[in-house]
XYZ file of N, CA and C in Angstrom:
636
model
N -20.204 74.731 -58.016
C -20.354 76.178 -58.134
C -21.587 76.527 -58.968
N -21.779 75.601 -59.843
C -23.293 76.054 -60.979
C -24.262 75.508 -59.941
N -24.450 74.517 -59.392
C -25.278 74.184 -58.649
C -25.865 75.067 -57.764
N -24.888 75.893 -57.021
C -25.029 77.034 -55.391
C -25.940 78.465 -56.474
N -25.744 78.560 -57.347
C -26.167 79.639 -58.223
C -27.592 79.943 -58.131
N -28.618 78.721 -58.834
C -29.377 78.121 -58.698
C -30.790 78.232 -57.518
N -29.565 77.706 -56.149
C -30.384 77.372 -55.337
C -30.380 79.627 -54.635
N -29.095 79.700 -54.605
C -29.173 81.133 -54.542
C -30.256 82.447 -54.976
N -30.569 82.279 -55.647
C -31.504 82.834 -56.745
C -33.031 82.370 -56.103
N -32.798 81.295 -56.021
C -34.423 80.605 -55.700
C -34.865 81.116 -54.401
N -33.557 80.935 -53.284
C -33.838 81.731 -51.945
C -34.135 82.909 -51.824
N -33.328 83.845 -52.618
C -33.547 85.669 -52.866
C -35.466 85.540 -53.590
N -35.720 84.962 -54.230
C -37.345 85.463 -54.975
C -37.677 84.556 -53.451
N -37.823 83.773 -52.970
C -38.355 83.128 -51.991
C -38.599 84.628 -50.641
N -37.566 84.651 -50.314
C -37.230 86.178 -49.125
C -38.234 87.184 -49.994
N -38.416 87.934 -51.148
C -38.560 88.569 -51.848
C -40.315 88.570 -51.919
N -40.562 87.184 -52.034
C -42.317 87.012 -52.559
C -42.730 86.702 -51.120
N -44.192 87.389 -51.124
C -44.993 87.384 -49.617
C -44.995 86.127 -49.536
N -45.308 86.204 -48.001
C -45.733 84.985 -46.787
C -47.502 85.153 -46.286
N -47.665 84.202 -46.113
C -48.842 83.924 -45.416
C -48.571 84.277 -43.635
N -47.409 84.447 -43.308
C -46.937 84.605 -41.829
C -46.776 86.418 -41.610
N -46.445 86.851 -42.589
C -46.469 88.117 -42.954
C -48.049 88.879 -43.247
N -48.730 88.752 -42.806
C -49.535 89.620 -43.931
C -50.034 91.136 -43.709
N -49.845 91.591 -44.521
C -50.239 92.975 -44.569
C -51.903 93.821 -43.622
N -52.099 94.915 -44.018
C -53.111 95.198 -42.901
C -53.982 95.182 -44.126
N -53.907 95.483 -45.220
C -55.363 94.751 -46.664
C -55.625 93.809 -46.422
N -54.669 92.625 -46.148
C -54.875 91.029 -46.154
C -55.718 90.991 -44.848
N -55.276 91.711 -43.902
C -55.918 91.172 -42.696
C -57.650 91.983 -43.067
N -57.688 92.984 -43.539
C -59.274 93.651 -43.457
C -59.821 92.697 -44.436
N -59.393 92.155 -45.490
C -59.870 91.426 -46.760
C -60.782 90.271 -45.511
N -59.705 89.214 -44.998
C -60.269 88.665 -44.452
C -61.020 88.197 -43.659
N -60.906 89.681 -42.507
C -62.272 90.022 -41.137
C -63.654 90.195 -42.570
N -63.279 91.361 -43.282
C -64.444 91.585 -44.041
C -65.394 90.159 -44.770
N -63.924 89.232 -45.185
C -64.636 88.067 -45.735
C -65.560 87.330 -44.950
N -65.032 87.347 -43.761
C -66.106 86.405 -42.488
C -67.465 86.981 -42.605
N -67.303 87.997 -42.166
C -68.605 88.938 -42.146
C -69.658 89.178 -43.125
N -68.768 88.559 -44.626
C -69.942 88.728 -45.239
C -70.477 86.947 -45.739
N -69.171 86.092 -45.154
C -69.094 84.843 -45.227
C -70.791 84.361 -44.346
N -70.549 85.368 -43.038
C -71.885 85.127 -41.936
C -72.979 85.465 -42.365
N -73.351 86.643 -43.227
C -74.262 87.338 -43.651
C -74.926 86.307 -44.825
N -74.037 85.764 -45.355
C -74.644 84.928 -46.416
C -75.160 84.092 -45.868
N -74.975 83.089 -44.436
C -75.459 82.163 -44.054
C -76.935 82.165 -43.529
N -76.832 83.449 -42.834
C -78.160 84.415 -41.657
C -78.807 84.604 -43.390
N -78.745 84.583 -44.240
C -79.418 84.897 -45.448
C -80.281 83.814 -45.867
N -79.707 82.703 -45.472
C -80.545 81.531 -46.380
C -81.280 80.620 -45.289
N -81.033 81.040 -44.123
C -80.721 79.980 -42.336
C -82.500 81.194 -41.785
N -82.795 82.253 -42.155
C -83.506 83.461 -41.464
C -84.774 82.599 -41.945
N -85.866 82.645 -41.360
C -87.699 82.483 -41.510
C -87.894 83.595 -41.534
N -87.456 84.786 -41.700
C -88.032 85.970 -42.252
C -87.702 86.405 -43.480
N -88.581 86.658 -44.208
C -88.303 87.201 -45.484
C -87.474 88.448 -45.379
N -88.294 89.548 -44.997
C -87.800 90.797 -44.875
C -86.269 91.190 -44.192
N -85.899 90.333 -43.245
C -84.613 90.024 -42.723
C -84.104 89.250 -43.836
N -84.396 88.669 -44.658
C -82.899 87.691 -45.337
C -82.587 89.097 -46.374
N -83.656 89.350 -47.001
C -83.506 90.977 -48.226
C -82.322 91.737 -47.728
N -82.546 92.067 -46.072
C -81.388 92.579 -46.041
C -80.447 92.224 -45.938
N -80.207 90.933 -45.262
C -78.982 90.462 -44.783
C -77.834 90.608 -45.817
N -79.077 89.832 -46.744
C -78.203 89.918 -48.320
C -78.207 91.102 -48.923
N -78.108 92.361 -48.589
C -78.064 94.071 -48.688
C -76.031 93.444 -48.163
N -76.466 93.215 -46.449
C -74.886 93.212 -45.802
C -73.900 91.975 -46.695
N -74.515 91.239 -47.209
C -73.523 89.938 -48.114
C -72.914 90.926 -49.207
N -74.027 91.424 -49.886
C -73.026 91.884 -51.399
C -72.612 93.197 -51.092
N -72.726 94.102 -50.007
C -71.995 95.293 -49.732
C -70.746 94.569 -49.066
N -70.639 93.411 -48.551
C -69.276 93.267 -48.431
C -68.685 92.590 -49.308
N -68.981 92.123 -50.069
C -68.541 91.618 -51.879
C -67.965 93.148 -52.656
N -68.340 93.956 -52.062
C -68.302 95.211 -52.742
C -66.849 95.864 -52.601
N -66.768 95.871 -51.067
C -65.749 95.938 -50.235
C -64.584 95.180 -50.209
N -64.596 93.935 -50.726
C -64.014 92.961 -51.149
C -62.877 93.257 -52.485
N -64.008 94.205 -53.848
C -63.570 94.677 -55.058
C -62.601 95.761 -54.367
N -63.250 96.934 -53.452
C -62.500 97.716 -53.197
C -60.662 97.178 -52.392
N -61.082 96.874 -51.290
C -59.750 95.829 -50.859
C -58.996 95.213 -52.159
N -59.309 95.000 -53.713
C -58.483 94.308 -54.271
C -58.084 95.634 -55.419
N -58.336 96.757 -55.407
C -58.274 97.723 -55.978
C -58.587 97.986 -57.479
N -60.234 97.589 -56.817
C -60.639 97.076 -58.399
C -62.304 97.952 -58.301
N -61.759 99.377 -58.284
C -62.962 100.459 -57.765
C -64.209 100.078 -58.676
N -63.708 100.129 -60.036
C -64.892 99.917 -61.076
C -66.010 99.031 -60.878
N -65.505 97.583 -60.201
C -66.024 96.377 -59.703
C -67.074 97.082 -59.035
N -66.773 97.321 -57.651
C -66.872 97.476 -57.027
C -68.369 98.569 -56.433
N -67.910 99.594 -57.403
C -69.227 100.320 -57.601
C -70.543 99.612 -58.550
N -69.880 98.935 -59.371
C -71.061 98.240 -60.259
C -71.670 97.351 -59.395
N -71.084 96.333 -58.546
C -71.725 95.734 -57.333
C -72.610 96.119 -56.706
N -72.903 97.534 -56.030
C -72.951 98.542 -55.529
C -74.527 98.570 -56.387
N -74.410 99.326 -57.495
C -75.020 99.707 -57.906
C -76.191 98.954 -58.688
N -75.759 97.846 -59.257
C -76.671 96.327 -60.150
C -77.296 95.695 -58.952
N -76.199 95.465 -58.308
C -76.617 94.191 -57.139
C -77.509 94.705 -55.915
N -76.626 95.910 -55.107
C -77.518 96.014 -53.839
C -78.416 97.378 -54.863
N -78.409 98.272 -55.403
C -79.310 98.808 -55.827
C -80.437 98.512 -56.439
N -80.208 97.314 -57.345
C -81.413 96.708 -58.371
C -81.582 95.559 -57.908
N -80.996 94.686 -57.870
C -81.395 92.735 -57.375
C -82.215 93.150 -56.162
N -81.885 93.886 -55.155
C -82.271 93.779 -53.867
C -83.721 94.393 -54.017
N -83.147 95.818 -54.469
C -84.701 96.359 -54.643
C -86.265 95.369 -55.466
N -84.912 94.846 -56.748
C -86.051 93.395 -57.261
C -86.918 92.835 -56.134
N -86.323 92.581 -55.335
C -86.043 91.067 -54.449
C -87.646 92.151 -53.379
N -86.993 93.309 -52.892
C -88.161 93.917 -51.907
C -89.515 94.090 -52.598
N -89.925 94.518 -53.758
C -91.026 94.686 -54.638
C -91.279 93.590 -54.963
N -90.468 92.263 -55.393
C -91.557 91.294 -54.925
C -92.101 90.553 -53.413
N -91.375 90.978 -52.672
C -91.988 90.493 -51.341
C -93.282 91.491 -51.051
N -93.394 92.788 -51.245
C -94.163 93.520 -51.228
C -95.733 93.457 -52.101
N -95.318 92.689 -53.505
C -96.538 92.793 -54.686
C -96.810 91.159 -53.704
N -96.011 90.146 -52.775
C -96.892 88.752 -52.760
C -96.749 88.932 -51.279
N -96.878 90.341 -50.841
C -98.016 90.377 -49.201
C -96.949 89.582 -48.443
N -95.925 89.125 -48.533
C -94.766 88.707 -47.779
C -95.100 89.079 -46.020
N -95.019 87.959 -45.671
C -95.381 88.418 -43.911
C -94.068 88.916 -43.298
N -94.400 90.522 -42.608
C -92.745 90.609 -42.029
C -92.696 90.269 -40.829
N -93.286 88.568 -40.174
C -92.703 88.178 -39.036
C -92.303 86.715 -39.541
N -91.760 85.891 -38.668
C -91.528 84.842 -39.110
C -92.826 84.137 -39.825
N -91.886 83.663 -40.861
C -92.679 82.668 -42.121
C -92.580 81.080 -41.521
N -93.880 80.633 -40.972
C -93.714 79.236 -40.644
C -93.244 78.056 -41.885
N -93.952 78.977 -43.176
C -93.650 78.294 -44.801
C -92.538 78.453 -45.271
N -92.004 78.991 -44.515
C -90.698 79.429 -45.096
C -89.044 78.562 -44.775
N -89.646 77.180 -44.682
C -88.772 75.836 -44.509
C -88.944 75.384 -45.914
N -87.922 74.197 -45.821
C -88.550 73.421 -47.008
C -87.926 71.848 -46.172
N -88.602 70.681 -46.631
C -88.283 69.330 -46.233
C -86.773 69.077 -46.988
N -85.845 69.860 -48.209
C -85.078 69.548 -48.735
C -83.921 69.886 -48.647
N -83.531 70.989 -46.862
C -82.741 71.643 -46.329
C -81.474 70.482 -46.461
N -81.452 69.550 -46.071
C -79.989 68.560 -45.832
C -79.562 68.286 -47.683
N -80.501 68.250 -48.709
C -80.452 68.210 -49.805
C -79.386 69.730 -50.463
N -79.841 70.546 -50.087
C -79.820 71.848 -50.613
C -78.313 72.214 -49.877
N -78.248 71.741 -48.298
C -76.404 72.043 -47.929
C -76.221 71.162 -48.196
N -76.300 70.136 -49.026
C -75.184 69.089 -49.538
C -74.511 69.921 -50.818
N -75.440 70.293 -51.493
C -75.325 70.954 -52.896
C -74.455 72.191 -52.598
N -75.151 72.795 -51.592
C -74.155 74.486 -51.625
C -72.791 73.931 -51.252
N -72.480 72.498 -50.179
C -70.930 72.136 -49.673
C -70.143 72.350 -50.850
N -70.701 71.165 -51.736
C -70.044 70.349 -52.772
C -69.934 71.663 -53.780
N -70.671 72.258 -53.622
C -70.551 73.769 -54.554
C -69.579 74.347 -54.533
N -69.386 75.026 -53.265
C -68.464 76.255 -52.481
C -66.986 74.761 -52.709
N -67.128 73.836 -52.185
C -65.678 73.115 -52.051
C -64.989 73.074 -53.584
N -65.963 72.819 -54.472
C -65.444 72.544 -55.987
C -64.335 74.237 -56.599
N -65.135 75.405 -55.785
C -65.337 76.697 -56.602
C -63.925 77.400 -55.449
N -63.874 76.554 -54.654
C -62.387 76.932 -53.585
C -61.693 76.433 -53.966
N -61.564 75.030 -54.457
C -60.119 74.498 -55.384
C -59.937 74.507 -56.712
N -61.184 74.763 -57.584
C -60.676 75.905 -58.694
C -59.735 77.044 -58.484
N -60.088 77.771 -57.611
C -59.419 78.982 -57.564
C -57.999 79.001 -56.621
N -58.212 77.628 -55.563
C -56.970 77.538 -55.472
C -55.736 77.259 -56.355
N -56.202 76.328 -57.236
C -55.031 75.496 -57.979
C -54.991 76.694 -59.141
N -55.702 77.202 -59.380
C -55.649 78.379 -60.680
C -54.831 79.473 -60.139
N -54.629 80.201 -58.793
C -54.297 81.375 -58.709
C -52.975 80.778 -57.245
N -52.793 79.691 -57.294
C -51.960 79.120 -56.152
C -50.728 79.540 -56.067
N -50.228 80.043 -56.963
C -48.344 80.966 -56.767
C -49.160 82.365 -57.400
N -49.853 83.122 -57.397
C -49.941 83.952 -57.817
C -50.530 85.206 -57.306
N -49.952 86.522 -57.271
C -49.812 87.318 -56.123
C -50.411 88.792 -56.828
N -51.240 89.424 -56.369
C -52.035 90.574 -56.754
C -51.178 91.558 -56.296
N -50.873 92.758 -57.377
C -49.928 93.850 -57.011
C -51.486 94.896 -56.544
N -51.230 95.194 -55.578
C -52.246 96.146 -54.814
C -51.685 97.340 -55.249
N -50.955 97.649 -55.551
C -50.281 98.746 -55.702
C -50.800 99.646 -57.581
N -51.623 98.543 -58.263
C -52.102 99.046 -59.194
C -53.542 98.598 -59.542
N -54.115 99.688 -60.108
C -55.660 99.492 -60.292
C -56.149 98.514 -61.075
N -56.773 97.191 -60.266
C -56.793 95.761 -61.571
C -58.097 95.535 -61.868
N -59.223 96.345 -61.367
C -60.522 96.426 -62.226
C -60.896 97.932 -63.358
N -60.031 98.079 -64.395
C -60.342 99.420 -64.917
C -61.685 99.019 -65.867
N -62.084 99.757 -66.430
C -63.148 99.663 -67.145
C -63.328 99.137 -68.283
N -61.850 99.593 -68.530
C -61.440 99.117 -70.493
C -61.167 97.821 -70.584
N -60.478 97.527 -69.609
C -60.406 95.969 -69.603
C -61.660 94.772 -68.955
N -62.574 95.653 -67.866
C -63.811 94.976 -68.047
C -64.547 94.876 -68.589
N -64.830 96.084 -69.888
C -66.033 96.339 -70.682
C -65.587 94.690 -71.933
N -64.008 95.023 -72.212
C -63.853 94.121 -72.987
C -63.418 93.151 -72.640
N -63.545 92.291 -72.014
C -63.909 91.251 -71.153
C -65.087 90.760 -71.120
N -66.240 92.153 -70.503
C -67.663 91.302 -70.473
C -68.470 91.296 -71.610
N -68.118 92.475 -72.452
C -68.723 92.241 -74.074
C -68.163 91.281 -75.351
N -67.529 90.818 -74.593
C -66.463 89.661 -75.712
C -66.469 88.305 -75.694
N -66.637 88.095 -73.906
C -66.624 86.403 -73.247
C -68.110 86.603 -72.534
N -68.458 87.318 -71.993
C -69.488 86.763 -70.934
C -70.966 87.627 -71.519
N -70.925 87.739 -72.644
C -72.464 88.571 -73.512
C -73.873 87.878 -72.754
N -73.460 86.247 -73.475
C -74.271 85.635 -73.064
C -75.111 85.357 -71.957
N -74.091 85.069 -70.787
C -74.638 85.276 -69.031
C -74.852 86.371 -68.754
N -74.200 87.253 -69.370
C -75.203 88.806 -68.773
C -76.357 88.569 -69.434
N -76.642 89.272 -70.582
C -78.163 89.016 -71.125
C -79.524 87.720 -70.275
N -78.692 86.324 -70.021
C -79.353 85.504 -69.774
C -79.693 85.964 -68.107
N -78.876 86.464 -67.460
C -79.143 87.062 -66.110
C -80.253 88.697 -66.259
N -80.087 89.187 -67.267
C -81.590 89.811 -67.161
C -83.192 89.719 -67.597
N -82.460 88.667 -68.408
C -83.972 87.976 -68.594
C -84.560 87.197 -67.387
N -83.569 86.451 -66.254
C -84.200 85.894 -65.406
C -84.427 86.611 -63.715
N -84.154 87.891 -64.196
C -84.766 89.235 -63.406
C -86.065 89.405 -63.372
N -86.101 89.345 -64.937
C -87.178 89.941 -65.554
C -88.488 88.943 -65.367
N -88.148 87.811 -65.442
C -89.085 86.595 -65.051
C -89.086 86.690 -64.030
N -88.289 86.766 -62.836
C -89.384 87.147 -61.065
C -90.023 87.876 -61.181
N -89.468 89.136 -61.836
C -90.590 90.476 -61.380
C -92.120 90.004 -61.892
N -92.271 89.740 -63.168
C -93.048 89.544 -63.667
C -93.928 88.138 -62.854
N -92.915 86.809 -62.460
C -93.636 86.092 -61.756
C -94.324 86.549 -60.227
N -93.471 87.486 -59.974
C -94.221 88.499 -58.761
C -95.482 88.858 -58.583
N -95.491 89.511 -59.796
C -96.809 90.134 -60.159
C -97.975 89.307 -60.297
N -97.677 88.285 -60.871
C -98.912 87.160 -61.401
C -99.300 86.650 -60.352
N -98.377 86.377 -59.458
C -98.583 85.580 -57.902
C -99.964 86.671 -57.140
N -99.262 88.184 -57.461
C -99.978 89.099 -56.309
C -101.311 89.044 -57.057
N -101.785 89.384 -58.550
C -102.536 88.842 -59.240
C -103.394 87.908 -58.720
N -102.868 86.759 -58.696
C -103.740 85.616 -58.161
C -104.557 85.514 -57.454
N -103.486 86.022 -56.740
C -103.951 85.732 -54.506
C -105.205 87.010 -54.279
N -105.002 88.291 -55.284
C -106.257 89.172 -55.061
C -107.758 88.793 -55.763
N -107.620 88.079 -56.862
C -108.374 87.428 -57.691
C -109.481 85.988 -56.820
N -108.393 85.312 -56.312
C -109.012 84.086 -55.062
C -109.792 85.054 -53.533
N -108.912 86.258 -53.641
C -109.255 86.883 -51.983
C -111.154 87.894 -52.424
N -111.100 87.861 -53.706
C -112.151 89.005 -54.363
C -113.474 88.172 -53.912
N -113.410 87.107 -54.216
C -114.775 86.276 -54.129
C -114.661 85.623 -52.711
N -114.140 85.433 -52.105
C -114.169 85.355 -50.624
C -115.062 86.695 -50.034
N -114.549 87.761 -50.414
C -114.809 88.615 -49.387
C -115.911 89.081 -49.812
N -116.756 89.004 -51.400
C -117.854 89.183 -51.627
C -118.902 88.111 -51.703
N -118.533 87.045 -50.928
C -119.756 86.209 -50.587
C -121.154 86.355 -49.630
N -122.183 85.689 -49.866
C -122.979 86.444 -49.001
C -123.181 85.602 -47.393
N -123.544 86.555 -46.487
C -123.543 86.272 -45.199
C -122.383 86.484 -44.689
N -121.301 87.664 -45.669
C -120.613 87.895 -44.721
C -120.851 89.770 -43.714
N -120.908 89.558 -42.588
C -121.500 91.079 -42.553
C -120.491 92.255 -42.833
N -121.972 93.419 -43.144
C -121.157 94.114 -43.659
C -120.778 94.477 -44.929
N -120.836 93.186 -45.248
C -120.531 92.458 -47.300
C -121.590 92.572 -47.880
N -121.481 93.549 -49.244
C -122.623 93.113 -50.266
C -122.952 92.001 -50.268
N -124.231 91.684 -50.653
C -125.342 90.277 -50.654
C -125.627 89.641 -49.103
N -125.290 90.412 -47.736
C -125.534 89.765 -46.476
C -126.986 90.030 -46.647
N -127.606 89.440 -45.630
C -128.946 89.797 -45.280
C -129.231 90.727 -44.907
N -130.343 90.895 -44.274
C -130.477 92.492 -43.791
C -130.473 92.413 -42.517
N -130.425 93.038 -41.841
C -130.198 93.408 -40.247
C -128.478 92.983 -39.843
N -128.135 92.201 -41.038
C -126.361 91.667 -40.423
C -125.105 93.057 -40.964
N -124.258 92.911 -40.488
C -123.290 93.814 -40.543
C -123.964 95.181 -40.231
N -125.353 95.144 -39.613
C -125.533 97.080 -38.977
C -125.236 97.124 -37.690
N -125.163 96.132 -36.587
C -125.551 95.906 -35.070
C -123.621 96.510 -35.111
């Protein structure tokens, strides 16, 4: 009789706690949305166009965004929104713009270390999926209440994570700036090219060249 008690109890929270066979219509948008931005990330790093990956990755973290929203975590969600596709991206376009970025396909825009680089992202993404499996593996998000508020993120990110924020705008701050030096350069090398002589047209040509 103590025994049946037991197993009783265990069956009722069992009936009681979601299924994976069950899932709701959040669970199901969470996860179309996840593909989609699962794809977007790939067309992001896989594209020879510059100007196409900028955006793609516009569609990756607007569905990261969407993601916060689906978990009812609005605050997230807009800050995503607003840091990431508002500022990183815009980062990301002003320097393609200050280093003359070609907007058709980039033949340079391979590298010999592609099988190197998806070994690293596998072993990456596989390590950072069974963290979070074994960490959050019986554990079930009440949708039903708001789990990104502000008070609890502000003190959260000003308490534990000071450090990686700060260190993530300093290394903002080093593209932009390496941006610049690049566009710098390349006008500096292009200046004396184009004022050499005999070219027509060009100060120091001869005479009769660049009038015909």
């Amino acid at each position: 009789m103590t025994l049946a008690v037991p197993a009783v109890v265990a069956t009722a929270a069992a009936a009681d706690s979601p299924g994976f066979l069950s899932p709701s219509g959040v669970e199901i948008a969470f996860v179309l949305v996840g593909l989609v931005t699962f794809a977007a990330a790939i067309v992001t790093v896989t594209t020879k166009q510059l100007v196409h990956a900028a955006l793609w990755l516009v569609v990756a973290l607007g569905g990261l965004a969407v993601e916060y929203l689906l978990l009812t975590a609005e605050f997230i969600a807009w800050v995503q929104v607003l840091i990431y596709v508002g500022s990183v991206v815009v980062l990301l376009l002003f320097g393609l713009m200050l280093t003359r970025a070609p907007i058709g396909r980039s033949p340079d825009a391979d590298s010999p270390n592609r099988w190197a680089a998806l070994t690293v992202a596998v072993a990456s993404a596989a390590a950072l999926v069974w963290v979070v499996v074994d960490a959050f593996r019986t554990t079930w998000i009440d949708l039903d209440e708001v789990q990104g508020s502000t008070a609890v993120t502000g003190s959260i990110l000003f308490k534990h994570w000071v450090l990686p924020f700060e260190a993530l705008s300093v290394l903002l701050l080093a593209a932009l700036v390496g941006a610049i030096v690049l566009s710098r350069k390349k006008n500096a090398e292009a200046a004396p090219a184009a004022d050499a002589p005999g070219k027509p047209g060009k100060p120091g040509a001869p005479e009769g060249e660049g009038t015909r």
